[in-house]
mmCIF file of C-alpha atoms in Angstrom:
data_model
loop_
_atom_site.group_PDB
_atom_site.id
_atom_site.type_symbol
_atom_site.label_atom_id
_atom_site.label_comp_id
_atom_site.label_asym_id
_atom_site.label_seq_id
_atom_site.Cartn_x
_atom_site.Cartn_y
_atom_site.Cartn_z
ATOM 1 C CA MET O 190 -17.656 0.408 38.332
ATOM 2 C CA ALA O 191 -15.229 -2.446 39.001
ATOM 3 C CA MET O 192 -12.981 -4.583 36.873
ATOM 4 C CA ALA O 193 -10.953 -7.580 38.038
ATOM 5 C CA GLY O 194 -7.315 -8.050 37.122
ATOM 6 C CA SER O 195 -4.489 -5.638 36.377
ATOM 7 C CA SER O 196 -5.545 -2.481 34.548
ATOM 8 C CA THR O 197 -3.502 -0.482 32.081
ATOM 9 C CA VAL O 198 -3.495 2.735 30.161
ATOM 10 C CA ASP O 199 -4.827 0.770 27.177
ATOM 11 C CA ASP O 200 -7.753 -0.544 29.248
ATOM 12 C CA ILE O 201 -8.663 2.940 30.451
ATOM 13 C CA ALA O 202 -8.417 4.325 26.920
ATOM 14 C CA ARG O 203 -10.752 1.647 25.545
ATOM 15 C CA LEU O 204 -13.310 2.171 28.285
ATOM 16 C CA ALA O 205 -13.231 5.947 27.925
ATOM 17 C CA ASN O 206 -13.110 5.799 24.119
ATOM 18 C CA VAL O 207 -10.035 8.019 23.993
ATOM 19 C CA SER O 208 -6.403 7.582 22.992
ATOM 20 C CA THR O 209 -3.748 6.315 25.406
ATOM 21 C CA LYS O 210 -2.051 9.676 24.932
ATOM 22 C CA THR O 211 -5.113 11.390 26.435
ATOM 23 C CA VAL O 212 -5.058 9.020 29.434
ATOM 24 C CA SER O 213 -1.359 9.732 29.938
ATOM 25 C CA ARG O 214 -2.074 13.457 29.890
ATOM 26 C CA VAL O 215 -4.674 13.042 32.628
ATOM 27 C CA ILE O 216 -2.253 10.972 34.743
ATOM 28 C CA ASN O 217 0.407 13.665 34.285
ATOM 29 C CA LYS O 218 -2.114 16.432 35.072
ATOM 30 C CA SER O 219 -1.754 18.056 31.672
ATOM 31 C CA PRO O 220 -4.031 21.059 31.045
ATOM 32 C CA LEU O 221 -4.576 19.920 27.431
ATOM 33 C CA VAL O 222 -7.560 17.667 28.270
ATOM 34 C CA ASN O 223 -11.057 19.136 28.532
ATOM 35 C CA ALA O 224 -12.841 18.917 31.871
ATOM 36 C CA GLU O 225 -15.533 16.452 30.830
ATOM 37 C CA THR O 226 -13.028 13.964 29.384
ATOM 38 C CA ARG O 227 -10.737 14.373 32.406
ATOM 39 C CA GLU O 228 -13.560 13.596 34.846
ATOM 40 C CA ARG O 229 -14.645 10.546 32.850
ATOM 41 C CA ILE O 230 -11.107 9.133 32.843
ATOM 42 C CA LEU O 231 -10.542 9.885 36.547
ATOM 43 C CA ALA O 232 -13.813 8.182 37.432
ATOM 44 C CA LEU O 233 -12.778 5.075 35.545
ATOM 45 C CA MET O 234 -9.350 5.054 37.181
ATOM 46 C CA SER O 235 -10.738 5.438 40.687
ATOM 47 C CA GLY O 236 -13.337 2.755 40.118
ATOM 48 C CA LEU O 237 -10.983 0.020 38.967
ATOM 49 C CA ARG O 238 -10.306 -2.753 41.501
ATOM 50 C CA TYR O 239 -6.946 -4.548 41.444
ATOM 51 C CA PRO O 240 -5.989 -7.973 42.837
ATOM 52 C CA GLY O 241 -6.010 -7.953 46.662
ATOM 53 C CA GLY O 242 -8.115 -4.828 46.736
ATOM 54 C CA SER O 243 -5.086 -2.549 46.534
ATOM 55 C CA GLN O 244 -4.992 0.478 44.274
ATOM 56 C CA LYS O 245 -2.028 0.437 41.913
ATOM 57 C CA PRO O 246 -0.915 3.144 39.520
ATOM 58 C CA VAL O 247 -1.990 2.725 35.947
ATOM 59 C CA VAL O 248 0.997 1.670 33.854
ATOM 60 C CA ALA O 249 1.507 1.015 30.189
ATOM 61 C CA ALA O 250 0.703 -2.516 29.080
ATOM 62 C CA PRO O 251 3.624 -4.645 27.954
ATOM 63 C CA ARG O 252 3.493 -5.155 24.220
ATOM 64 C CA ARG O 253 3.310 -8.658 22.819
ATOM 65 C CA ASN O 254 5.610 -10.160 20.207
ATOM 66 C CA LEU O 255 3.058 -9.566 17.498
ATOM 67 C CA ILE O 256 3.302 -7.606 14.262
ATOM 68 C CA GLY O 257 0.049 -6.563 12.605
ATOM 69 C CA LEU O 258 -0.530 -6.255 8.856
ATOM 70 C CA VAL O 259 -3.375 -3.928 7.872
ATOM 71 C CA TYR O 260 -4.668 -3.897 4.315
ATOM 72 C CA ASP O 261 -7.489 -2.814 2.050
ATOM 73 C CA ASN O 262 -6.221 -3.869 -1.361
ATOM 74 C CA PRO O 263 -8.115 -5.515 -4.229
ATOM 75 C CA THR O 264 -4.998 -7.305 -5.554
ATOM 76 C CA ALA O 265 -4.971 -10.678 -3.793
ATOM 77 C CA HIS O 266 -1.538 -11.635 -5.119
ATOM 78 C CA TYR O 267 0.052 -8.508 -3.655
ATOM 79 C CA VAL O 268 -1.488 -9.078 -0.215
ATOM 80 C CA ILE O 269 -0.435 -12.738 -0.159
ATOM 81 C CA GLU O 270 3.124 -11.941 -1.240
ATOM 82 C CA ILE O 271 3.423 -9.222 1.390
ATOM 83 C CA GLN O 272 2.305 -11.714 4.043
ATOM 84 C CA ARG O 273 4.856 -14.263 2.841
ATOM 85 C CA SER O 274 7.672 -11.736 2.816
ATOM 86 C CA VAL O 275 6.837 -10.481 6.311
ATOM 87 C CA LEU O 276 6.636 -14.038 7.660
ATOM 88 C CA ALA O 277 10.011 -14.828 6.090
ATOM 89 C CA ALA O 278 11.541 -11.725 7.670
ATOM 90 C CA LEU O 279 10.054 -12.633 11.078
ATOM 91 C CA LYS O 280 11.419 -16.192 11.018
ATOM 92 C CA ASP O 281 13.438 -16.981 14.176
ATOM 93 C CA SER O 282 12.743 -13.485 15.533
ATOM 94 C CA GLY O 283 10.271 -14.654 18.183
ATOM 95 C CA PHE O 284 7.578 -12.465 16.589
ATOM 96 C CA GLU O 285 4.357 -13.622 14.912
ATOM 97 C CA LEU O 286 2.127 -11.994 12.311
ATOM 98 C CA VAL O 287 -1.566 -11.165 12.688
ATOM 99 C CA VAL O 288 -3.586 -9.642 9.847
ATOM 100 C CA HIS O 289 -6.415 -7.140 9.782
ATOM 101 C CA PRO O 290 -8.338 -6.731 6.505
ATOM 102 C CA CYS O 291 -10.478 -3.618 6.474
ATOM 103 C CA ASP O 292 -12.654 -1.463 4.252
ATOM 104 C CA SER O 293 -11.183 2.033 4.105
ATOM 105 C CA ASN O 294 -14.462 3.318 2.620
ATOM 106 C CA ARG O 295 -16.157 2.823 5.994
ATOM 107 C CA SER O 296 -16.270 5.862 8.252
ATOM 108 C CA ASP O 297 -15.263 3.798 11.303
ATOM 109 C CA TYR O 298 -12.354 1.895 9.796
ATOM 110 C CA VAL O 299 -9.682 4.038 11.525
ATOM 111 C CA ASP O 300 -11.242 3.244 14.904
ATOM 112 C CA GLY O 301 -11.277 -0.420 13.912
ATOM 113 C CA VAL O 302 -7.540 -0.426 13.188
ATOM 114 C CA ARG O 303 -6.882 1.438 16.425
ATOM 115 C CA ARG O 304 -8.869 -1.135 18.416
ATOM 116 C CA PHE O 305 -7.070 -3.969 16.633
ATOM 117 C CA SER O 306 -3.723 -2.523 17.711
ATOM 118 C CA LEU O 307 -4.750 -1.915 21.325
ATOM 119 C CA GLN O 308 -6.600 -5.188 21.887
ATOM 120 C CA HIS O 309 -3.692 -7.289 20.623
ATOM 121 C CA LYS O 310 -1.083 -5.060 22.311
ATOM 122 C CA LEU O 311 0.888 -5.150 19.073
ATOM 123 C CA HIS O 312 4.565 -4.353 18.888
ATOM 124 C CA GLY O 313 3.833 -2.514 15.655
ATOM 125 C CA LEU O 314 1.840 -2.350 12.426
ATOM 126 C CA ILE O 315 2.716 -2.668 8.748
ATOM 127 C CA LEU O 316 0.383 -0.623 6.538
ATOM 128 C CA ILE O 317 0.160 -1.247 2.792
ATOM 129 C CA PRO O 318 -1.718 0.758 0.131
ATOM 130 C CA ARG O 319 -4.332 1.992 0.309
ATOM 131 C CA VAL O 320 -4.463 2.319 4.131
ATOM 132 C CA SER O 321 -0.784 3.319 4.224
ATOM 133 C CA GLU O 322 -1.712 6.461 2.282
ATOM 134 C CA ASP O 323 -4.309 7.621 4.828
ATOM 135 C CA GLU O 324 -2.961 10.427 7.018
ATOM 136 C CA LEU O 325 -5.923 10.196 9.401
ATOM 137 C CA LEU O 326 -4.971 6.615 10.224
ATOM 138 C CA ALA O 327 -1.296 7.483 10.706
ATOM 139 C CA THR O 328 -2.266 10.340 13.034
ATOM 140 C CA ALA O 329 -4.544 8.069 15.085
ATOM 141 C CA LEU O 330 -1.755 5.503 15.477
ATOM 142 C CA ARG O 331 0.741 8.146 16.566
ATOM 143 C CA GLU O 332 -1.729 9.366 19.186
ATOM 144 C CA THR O 333 -2.035 5.868 20.644
ATOM 145 C CA GLY O 334 1.743 5.440 20.672
ATOM 146 C CA CYS O 335 1.564 2.536 18.204
ATOM 147 C CA ARG O 336 4.647 1.859 16.106
ATOM 148 C CA TYR O 337 3.964 1.557 12.397
ATOM 149 C CA VAL O 338 5.636 1.525 9.011
ATOM 150 C CA ARG O 339 3.942 2.675 5.808
ATOM 151 C CA VAL O 340 4.576 1.059 2.421
ATOM 152 C CA ALA O 341 4.026 3.953 0.016
ATOM 153 C CA SER O 342 4.917 5.224 -3.438
ATOM 154 C CA ILE O 343 6.033 8.667 -2.195
ATOM 155 C CA PRO O 344 7.472 9.996 1.097
ATOM 156 C CA LEU O 345 4.485 10.461 3.409
ATOM 157 C CA ASP O 346 6.095 10.289 6.837
ATOM 158 C CA ASP O 347 9.327 10.115 8.775
ATOM 159 C CA PRO O 348 11.843 8.085 6.696
ATOM 160 C CA MET O 349 12.108 5.505 9.476
ATOM 161 C CA ARG O 350 8.341 4.927 9.184
ATOM 162 C CA THR O 351 8.234 4.478 5.415
ATOM 163 C CA VAL O 352 9.257 1.948 2.772
ATOM 164 C CA LEU O 353 9.152 3.605 -0.650
ATOM 165 C CA THR O 354 8.132 1.645 -3.757
ATOM 166 C CA ARG O 355 8.979 4.294 -6.395
ATOM 167 C CA ASP O 356 5.921 3.678 -8.563
ATOM 168 C CA ARG O 357 6.474 6.789 -10.695
ATOM 169 C CA GLN O 358 9.851 5.492 -11.855
ATOM 170 C CA ALA O 359 8.206 2.227 -12.875
ATOM 171 C CA GLY O 360 5.681 4.090 -15.030
ATOM 172 C CA ILE O 361 8.565 5.919 -16.688
ATOM 173 C CA GLU O 362 10.279 2.592 -17.456
ATOM 174 C CA ALA O 363 7.131 1.179 -19.045
ATOM 175 C CA ALA O 364 6.804 4.238 -21.303
ATOM 176 C CA HIS O 365 10.493 4.171 -22.231
ATOM 177 C CA HIS O 366 10.288 0.507 -23.250
ATOM 178 C CA LEU O 367 7.269 1.006 -25.500
ATOM 179 C CA LEU O 368 8.710 4.134 -27.094
ATOM 180 C CA SER O 369 12.005 2.335 -27.751
ATOM 181 C CA LEU O 370 10.080 -0.266 -29.745
ATOM 182 C CA GLY O 371 8.574 2.441 -31.949
ATOM 183 C CA HIS O 372 5.089 2.805 -30.434
ATOM 184 C CA ARG O 373 3.600 6.281 -30.705
ATOM 185 C CA ARG O 374 -0.092 5.545 -30.152
ATOM 186 C CA LEU O 375 -0.344 4.477 -26.530
ATOM 187 C CA GLY O 376 -3.056 4.002 -23.940
ATOM 188 C CA VAL O 377 -3.059 3.443 -20.189
ATOM 189 C CA ILE O 378 -5.504 1.742 -17.822
ATOM 190 C CA THR O 379 -4.997 3.214 -14.365
ATOM 191 C CA GLY O 380 -5.964 1.936 -10.942
ATOM 192 C CA PRO O 381 -8.433 3.765 -8.676
ATOM 193 C CA ARG O 382 -7.646 7.451 -8.160
ATOM 194 C CA ARG O 383 -7.834 7.022 -4.371
ATOM 195 C CA TYR O 384 -4.646 4.947 -4.564
ATOM 196 C CA ARG O 385 -1.573 7.170 -4.637
ATOM 197 C CA SER O 386 0.349 4.281 -6.215
ATOM 198 C CA SER O 387 -2.074 4.337 -9.151
ATOM 199 C CA ILE O 388 -1.585 8.063 -9.638
ATOM 200 C CA GLU O 389 2.192 7.734 -9.538
ATOM 201 C CA ARG O 390 2.310 4.882 -12.075
ATOM 202 C CA ALA O 391 0.055 6.639 -14.577
ATOM 203 C CA GLU O 392 1.692 10.048 -14.125
ATOM 204 C CA GLY O 393 5.165 8.564 -14.547
ATOM 205 C CA PHE O 394 4.009 6.951 -17.790
ATOM 206 C CA ALA O 395 2.437 10.174 -19.089
ATOM 207 C CA GLN O 396 5.412 12.247 -17.928
ATOM 208 C CA HIS O 397 7.892 10.262 -20.005
ATOM 209 C CA LEU O 398 5.653 10.370 -23.068
ATOM 210 C CA ALA O 399 5.369 14.155 -22.763
ATOM 211 C CA GLU O 400 9.135 14.534 -22.344
ATOM 212 C CA SER O 401 9.517 12.476 -25.530
ATOM 213 C CA ASP O 402 7.026 14.699 -27.422
ATOM 214 C CA VAL O 403 4.442 11.926 -27.662
ATOM 215 C CA GLY O 404 0.893 12.935 -26.848
ATOM 216 C CA LEU O 405 -1.426 11.124 -24.457
ATOM 217 C CA SER O 406 -4.885 12.650 -24.645
ATOM 218 C CA SER O 407 -7.619 12.065 -22.095
ATOM 219 C CA LYS O 408 -9.369 9.617 -24.436
ATOM 220 C CA CYS O 409 -6.279 7.382 -24.175
ATOM 221 C CA VAL O 410 -6.626 7.079 -20.378
ATOM 222 C CA TYR O 411 -9.146 4.733 -18.760
ATOM 223 C CA LEU O 412 -9.842 4.707 -15.011
ATOM 224 C CA GLY O 413 -9.684 1.059 -13.946
ATOM 225 C CA GLY O 414 -10.203 -0.654 -10.622
ATOM 226 C CA TYR O 415 -7.199 -3.004 -10.358
ATOM 227 C CA THR O 416 -9.561 -5.847 -11.388
ATOM 228 C CA PHE O 417 -9.706 -8.188 -14.397
ATOM 229 C CA GLU O 418 -13.163 -6.883 -15.352
ATOM 230 C CA SER O 419 -11.970 -3.267 -15.398
ATOM 231 C CA GLY O 420 -9.077 -4.364 -17.627
ATOM 232 C CA VAL O 421 -11.530 -5.835 -20.134
ATOM 233 C CA ALA O 422 -13.699 -2.712 -20.058
ATOM 234 C CA GLY O 423 -10.696 -0.417 -20.316
ATOM 235 C CA ALA O 424 -9.236 -2.262 -23.289
ATOM 236 C CA GLU O 425 -12.584 -2.265 -25.096
ATOM 237 C CA TYR O 426 -12.816 1.491 -24.578
ATOM 238 C CA LEU O 427 -9.252 2.223 -25.702
ATOM 239 C CA LEU O 428 -9.346 -0.125 -28.691
ATOM 240 C CA ALA O 429 -12.526 1.556 -29.914
ATOM 241 C CA GLN O 430 -10.626 4.841 -30.388
ATOM 242 C CA THR O 431 -9.611 6.031 -33.847
ATOM 243 C CA PRO O 432 -6.774 5.539 -34.404
ATOM 244 C CA ARG O 433 -6.537 2.783 -31.865
ATOM 245 C CA PRO O 434 -3.420 2.432 -29.678
ATOM 246 C CA THR O 435 -0.723 -0.024 -30.659
ATOM 247 C CA ALA O 436 0.312 -0.480 -27.009
ATOM 248 C CA ILE O 437 -1.424 -0.296 -23.616
ATOM 249 C CA PHE O 438 0.113 0.002 -20.161
ATOM 250 C CA ALA O 439 -2.064 -1.540 -17.441
ATOM 251 C CA CYS O 440 -1.265 -0.492 -13.872
ATOM 252 C CA ASN O 441 -1.477 -4.075 -12.607
ATOM 253 C CA ASP O 442 -1.293 -7.584 -14.081
ATOM 254 C CA GLU O 443 -4.960 -8.452 -13.510
ATOM 255 C CA MET O 444 -6.052 -5.554 -15.711
ATOM 256 C CA ALA O 445 -3.401 -6.552 -18.268
ATOM 257 C CA ALA O 446 -5.003 -10.003 -18.411
ATOM 258 C CA GLY O 447 -8.299 -8.281 -19.137
ATOM 259 C CA ILE O 448 -6.663 -6.608 -22.136
ATOM 260 C CA TYR O 449 -5.824 -10.070 -23.505
ATOM 261 C CA LYS O 450 -9.490 -11.051 -23.384
ATOM 262 C CA ALA O 451 -10.635 -7.875 -25.125
ATOM 263 C CA ALA O 452 -7.954 -8.254 -27.793
ATOM 264 C CA MET O 453 -8.994 -11.850 -28.469
ATOM 265 C CA ARG O 454 -12.626 -10.797 -28.898
ATOM 266 C CA LEU O 455 -11.519 -8.236 -31.482
ATOM 267 C CA GLY O 456 -9.291 -10.690 -33.320
ATOM 268 C CA LEU O 457 -6.119 -8.791 -32.398
ATOM 269 C CA SER O 458 -2.841 -10.612 -31.938
ATOM 270 C CA ILE O 459 -0.484 -9.834 -29.045
ATOM 271 C CA PRO O 460 2.129 -8.454 -29.671
ATOM 272 C CA ASP O 461 1.746 -8.191 -33.474
ATOM 273 C CA ASP O 462 -1.315 -5.945 -33.341
ATOM 274 C CA LEU O 463 -1.124 -4.791 -29.727
ATOM 275 C CA SER O 464 1.680 -4.649 -27.167
ATOM 276 C CA VAL O 465 0.762 -4.943 -23.477
ATOM 277 C CA VAL O 466 2.713 -4.042 -20.323
ATOM 278 C CA GLY O 467 1.491 -4.902 -16.817
ATOM 279 C CA TYR O 468 2.617 -4.172 -13.269
ATOM 280 C CA ASP O 469 3.462 -6.439 -10.271
ATOM 281 C CA ASP O 470 5.030 -9.465 -12.035
ATOM 282 C CA SER O 471 2.516 -11.787 -10.404
ATOM 283 C CA PRO O 472 2.465 -15.525 -11.296
ATOM 284 C CA LEU O 473 -0.230 -14.605 -13.820
ATOM 285 C CA ALA O 474 2.370 -12.741 -15.899
ATOM 286 C CA SER O 475 4.230 -15.919 -16.857
ATOM 287 C CA GLN O 476 1.040 -17.996 -17.118
ATOM 288 C CA LEU O 477 -0.518 -15.823 -19.822
ATOM 289 C CA TRP O 478 0.184 -16.579 -23.465
ATOM 290 C CA PRO O 479 2.131 -14.804 -24.743
ATOM 291 C CA SER O 480 3.892 -14.192 -21.440
ATOM 292 C CA LEU O 481 3.408 -10.691 -20.094
ATOM 293 C CA THR O 482 6.012 -7.937 -20.076
ATOM 294 C CA THR O 483 5.527 -6.323 -16.681
ATOM 295 C CA ILE O 484 7.044 -4.266 -13.895
ATOM 296 C CA HIS O 485 8.573 -6.481 -11.213
ATOM 297 C CA LEU O 486 8.057 -5.175 -7.685
ATOM 298 C CA PRO O 487 10.460 -6.863 -5.233
ATOM 299 C CA VAL O 488 7.801 -7.603 -2.629
ATOM 300 C CA SER O 489 10.166 -9.808 -0.608
ATOM 301 C CA ASP O 490 12.340 -6.738 -0.054
ATOM 302 C CA VAL O 491 9.299 -4.666 0.890
ATOM 303 C CA GLY O 492 8.389 -7.081 3.681
ATOM 304 C CA ARG O 493 11.984 -7.380 4.885
ATOM 305 C CA LEU O 494 12.497 -3.607 5.057
ATOM 306 C CA ALA O 495 9.166 -3.083 6.813
ATOM 307 C CA VAL O 496 10.053 -5.649 9.486
ATOM 308 C CA GLN O 497 13.506 -4.122 9.921
ATOM 309 C CA SER O 498 11.925 -0.714 10.453
ATOM 310 C CA LEU O 499 9.721 -2.097 13.231
ATOM 311 C CA LEU O 500 12.177 -4.441 14.953
ATOM 312 C CA GLY O 501 15.426 -2.637 14.235
ATOM 313 C CA HIS O 502 18.321 -4.041 12.269
ATOM 314 C CA PRO O 503 22.014 -3.268 12.829
ATOM 315 C CA ALA O 504 22.773 -2.562 9.167
ATOM 316 C CA ALA O 505 19.717 -0.374 8.686
ATOM 317 C CA ASP O 506 20.282 1.462 11.975
ATOM 318 C CA LYS O 507 23.914 2.109 11.059
ATOM 319 C CA ALA O 508 22.964 3.395 7.615
ATOM 320 C CA ALA O 509 20.280 5.657 9.049
ATOM 321 C CA ALA O 510 22.687 7.080 11.611
ATOM 322 C CA ALA O 511 25.416 7.702 9.034
ATOM 323 C CA MET O 512 23.352 9.148 6.190
ATOM 324 C CA VAL O 513 21.223 12.263 6.287
ATOM 325 C CA GLY O 514 17.910 11.546 4.582
ATOM 326 C CA TRP O 515 18.392 7.767 4.542
ATOM 327 C CA GLN O 516 15.246 6.050 3.286
ATOM 328 C CA ALA O 517 14.276 2.386 3.022
ATOM 329 C CA ALA O 518 13.170 1.850 -0.574
ATOM 330 C CA VAL O 519 12.810 -0.752 -3.304
ATOM 331 C CA THR O 520 13.295 -0.239 -7.027
ATOM 332 C CA PRO O 521 10.758 -1.769 -9.443
ATOM 333 C CA ARG O 522 12.248 -3.042 -12.685
ATOM 334 C CA LEU O 523 10.892 -3.936 -16.092
ATOM 335 C CA THR O 524 10.756 -7.655 -16.898
ATOM 336 C CA ILE O 525 10.564 -8.037 -20.691
ATOM 337 C CA ARG O 526 8.694 -11.085 -21.974
ATOM 338 C CA ASP O 527 6.665 -11.782 -25.122
ATOM 339 C CA SER O 528 3.728 -9.369 -24.956
ATOM 340 C CA THR O 529 5.624 -6.387 -26.372
ATOM 341 C CA GLY O 530 7.140 -5.952 -29.802
ATOM 342 C CA VAL O 531 7.730 -3.562 -32.659
ATOM 343 C CA PRO O 532 4.407 -2.247 -34.025
ATOM 344 C CA THR O 533 3.554 -3.286 -37.571
ATOM 345 C CA GLY O 534 2.150 -0.754 -40.006
ATOM 346 C CA HIS O 535 2.010 1.949 -37.335
ATOM 347 C CA ARG O 536 1.561 5.637 -38.090
ATOM 348 C CA SER O 537 3.296 8.468 -36.313
ATOM 349 C CA ASP O 538 0.192 10.327 -35.132
ATOM 350 C CA ALA O 539 -0.682 10.263 -31.437
ATOM 351 C CA CYS O 540 -3.717 8.499 -30.019
#
């Protein structure tokens, strides 16, 4: 077998369908590679032809000034804002952004991300939910020697590889706001259970209600899909309960917009009959009428911190060196608008 041009560890790994770490082990005569794989890699290495016919040692490929963004997220606004924030952080750095949408339900998606990284010789990857929450993907990237940073709601990795979004705290803030207005019959429309961020938001909400001696039964929780349609369905389900909730927390703004539609169909006024809180503070939040009270996630900071983790930044490096347990993180905050208010004629019993 022959191949023209300079060959690298990455090339060998792709041809042998193994990680670059495995190729490196063969080169270094490590006993940790099985005989069949070792022979396949050695055969490829011996068969490669280099310019001028000379045999040169296989060396690591130089990485390009490219940062990859990998996502499988149904919220278009979030993906777009992440891209904008990363591009802003990369300005004048000499680095460019390439994106890789994927379907994390597919059994081969991890291999697809791995190939994307190797083929483009990326300097590093930014992973956002839900792919950032997949330990199999993180393990595969570590094995190939690919730099990465994970945007996640809880610590999942080395602090220098993670940007925390503190989703649980945001859920607590939403519950605190509604309780402070006097609501005691509350519902929540969650995102998909396979998203850790969805779990954290809903559990933070329920946690604060429980600590305040306000019940949240299972019939007051609807499993949504981060889509407008699931918001409509979730609101119709919750508002059919007896007694019906006077306030609903939706775990993203698109589902909150769906609540508006369901409320209108039922002749309910927002916020007089029903208060609504969303999450993300997307442009939709201020376009709805009445404008939506929502959790603002500082996405521009998320992108900036992720880029700093990959490229290095003097301030961040200094902080990390000086502080044990230093962690890049953003803090969501409640943005109060017109969709929440004091409930009228409410009773004290829980939903």
